[in-house]
């Protein structure tokens, strides 16, 4: 009996000890403190440490993916390390971390500033031998400094006004070529940007580009490469023209150029005329064509070029004459509103998505319009006949329908009108007789009907007259037969119709 009482006493004692130890594991009052509740990070990768004091197990939650806390849980006092990734966004980032210790909670508020901005808004720059001043625009949200590397006496930087810097380049006297970097460095951060400045003589630079162009287009196989790669002046190289020591023209049409259309062409920024038609150059037009800001005439017809026509082509400020026929470009809509200075458009053998839209009236300077087999459909828009500077209209092998509007008589500068191989209907309008400068009239292979208007006899400059393969009837008046060049006309181009023959009066 005494032994049982002893065991009972020992059991109660052990139970008391267990209860007492549990009471020590869970304190009556939870304690949790941190030495700061607000942390500010810059936009760069950063690390911050804080002291955490607790008398029980604690755990951190609500941590976003751009923050890492080590350790994220534990027991008792510790030191937290908070790693913050770089902010690559233009908005600031915020987080609210929750630290839980039993029933006690602490919030840790973290803010990271938006991405820092520090960059030149000017691309790498080439200058020629004469002294120059180059503005150095800088986009920034932090303090910075500018230096030149390697240090040299031909480049210097001065501040024109607050935040506006000018880079001065001295005269290139003896060297053919020199280069240096302008370094943009943040004063308090690791942000930086560099700008390459190259100075060379104009002739050396152009020769270098032309030599690369020659190699990339298999110059040794050209039909004519007289003086290319020689030490003779550039104006003596075949197909080149210079004015005031500037390369303004490359004319290498039908000369057996092959390979891809070289990107270096777009570096010849003084070019006013570029003729590479009727060669075997492949590839596509690059958006870099925007660099040819002086280009007035461009002929890339009869080349196996593919891809999209870049928007930058339409925006060339001086472009006046454009020929892109017989390529394999993707279908395109001509942005007429961007071509208000254009004088000649030559397209053929690839689809135009907008054809002859009403926006063509924007081309008030247009003198030549050639859309040969370009899938143009619909009627002739009245807006076309408001272009009184037009001298040449070539719209053959399309699907143009409807009637020839009488407004055509407004085009008193017109010399060539070719509407052959379409689906035009109705009568030939007598107003055509007002086109007193007309030399060529081709309305063949349409669905025109009615009589041949006597007013065509007013066209005293008419040298080519073709109206065959229509549904015309009746007789051709003596007035027409008295035209100065009537005896040179081939009647087989005039009389035969789809359902019979016209007759002479």
PDB file of N, CA and C in Angstrom, residues 1 18 52 65 99 113 160 168 255 268-269 302 340 357 381 428 443-444 461 467 489:
ATOM      1  N   UNK A   1       0.842  -1.204   0.000  1.00  0.00           N
ATOM      2  CA  UNK A   1       0.000   0.000   0.000  1.00  0.00           C
ATOM      3  C   UNK A   1       0.869   1.242   0.000  1.00  0.00           C
ATOM      4  N   UNK A  18       5.986  18.479 -16.054  1.00  0.00           N
ATOM      5  CA  UNK A  18       5.599  18.645 -17.463  1.00  0.00           C
ATOM      6  C   UNK A  18       4.747  19.885 -17.661  1.00  0.00           C
ATOM      7  N   UNK A  52      15.713  41.897 -34.760  1.00  0.00           N
ATOM      8  CA  UNK A  52      14.394  41.424 -34.330  1.00  0.00           C
ATOM      9  C   UNK A  52      14.560  40.766 -32.959  1.00  0.00           C
ATOM     10  N   UNK A  65       7.858  38.863 -54.536  1.00  0.00           N
ATOM     11  CA  UNK A  65       8.952  38.132 -55.174  1.00  0.00           C
ATOM     12  C   UNK A  65      10.198  38.978 -55.386  1.00  0.00           C
ATOM     13  N   UNK A  99       5.103  40.308 -39.412  1.00  0.00           N
ATOM     14  CA  UNK A  99       5.884  39.455 -38.515  1.00  0.00           C
ATOM     15  C   UNK A  99       4.959  39.028 -37.373  1.00  0.00           C
ATOM     16  N   UNK A 113      12.153  52.968 -54.658  1.00  0.00           N
ATOM     17  CA  UNK A 113      11.914  54.023 -55.638  1.00  0.00           C
ATOM     18  C   UNK A 113      11.878  53.453 -57.063  1.00  0.00           C
ATOM     19  N   UNK A 160      26.198  74.653 -71.268  1.00  0.00           N
ATOM     20  CA  UNK A 160      25.638  75.873 -71.855  1.00  0.00           C
ATOM     21  C   UNK A 160      24.673  76.528 -70.875  1.00  0.00           C
ATOM     22  N   UNK A 168      32.296  69.915 -77.954  1.00  0.00           N
ATOM     23  CA  UNK A 168      33.004  70.584 -79.045  1.00  0.00           C
ATOM     24  C   UNK A 168      34.050  69.644 -79.626  1.00  0.00           C
ATOM     25  N   UNK A 255      23.405  46.356-113.754  1.00  0.00           N
ATOM     26  CA  UNK A 255      24.864  46.233-113.693  1.00  0.00           C
ATOM     27  C   UNK A 255      25.312  44.942-113.008  1.00  0.00           C
ATOM     28  N   UNK A 268      24.897  56.543 -96.285  1.00  0.00           N
ATOM     29  CA  UNK A 268      25.277  57.545 -97.284  1.00  0.00           C
ATOM     30  C   UNK A 268      24.232  58.660 -97.276  1.00  0.00           C
ATOM     31  N   UNK A 269      24.252  59.423 -96.220  1.00  0.00           N
ATOM     32  CA  UNK A 269      23.145  60.338 -95.920  1.00  0.00           C
ATOM     33  C   UNK A 269      23.062  61.543 -96.848  1.00  0.00           C
ATOM     34  N   UNK A 302      12.407  46.084-110.362  1.00  0.00           N
ATOM     35  CA  UNK A 302      12.984  44.892-110.975  1.00  0.00           C
ATOM     36  C   UNK A 302      14.137  44.326-110.151  1.00  0.00           C
ATOM     37  N   UNK A 340       2.847  64.180 -99.807  1.00  0.00           N
ATOM     38  CA  UNK A 340       2.318  65.401-100.418  1.00  0.00           C
ATOM     39  C   UNK A 340       3.309  66.085-101.353  1.00  0.00           C
ATOM     40  N   UNK A 357      -7.622  55.327-103.792  1.00  0.00           N
ATOM     41  CA  UNK A 357      -8.570  55.849-102.808  1.00  0.00           C
ATOM     42  C   UNK A 357      -8.733  57.354-102.986  1.00  0.00           C
ATOM     43  N   UNK A 381     -11.688  57.376-109.102  1.00  0.00           N
ATOM     44  CA  UNK A 381     -12.229  58.364-108.157  1.00  0.00           C
ATOM     45  C   UNK A 381     -12.188  59.774-108.751  1.00  0.00           C
ATOM     46  N   UNK A 428     -17.016  56.836-124.178  1.00  0.00           N
ATOM     47  CA  UNK A 428     -15.819  57.667-124.043  1.00  0.00           C
ATOM     48  C   UNK A 428     -16.299  59.109-123.905  1.00  0.00           C
ATOM     49  N   UNK A 443      -7.139  53.201-124.642  1.00  0.00           N
ATOM     50  CA  UNK A 443      -8.325  52.743-123.918  1.00  0.00           C
ATOM     51  C   UNK A 443      -8.677  51.321-124.339  1.00  0.00           C
ATOM     52  N   UNK A 444      -7.743  50.594-124.898  1.00  0.00           N
ATOM     53  CA  UNK A 444      -8.025  49.269-125.468  1.00  0.00           C
ATOM     54  C   UNK A 444      -8.359  48.239-124.399  1.00  0.00           C
ATOM     55  N   UNK A 461      -1.733  66.952-130.746  1.00  0.00           N
ATOM     56  CA  UNK A 461      -0.418  66.385-130.411  1.00  0.00           C
ATOM     57  C   UNK A 461      -0.469  64.865-130.294  1.00  0.00           C
ATOM     58  N   UNK A 467      -7.743  52.073-129.336  1.00  0.00           N
ATOM     59  CA  UNK A 467      -9.080  51.875-128.738  1.00  0.00           C
ATOM     60  C   UNK A 467      -9.649  50.510-129.098  1.00  0.00           C
ATOM     61  N   UNK A 489      -0.726  56.321-137.572  1.00  0.00           N
ATOM     62  CA  UNK A 489      -1.456  55.412-136.684  1.00  0.00           C
ATOM     63  C   UNK A 489      -1.640  54.052-137.354  1.00  0.00           C
TER      64      UNK A 489
END
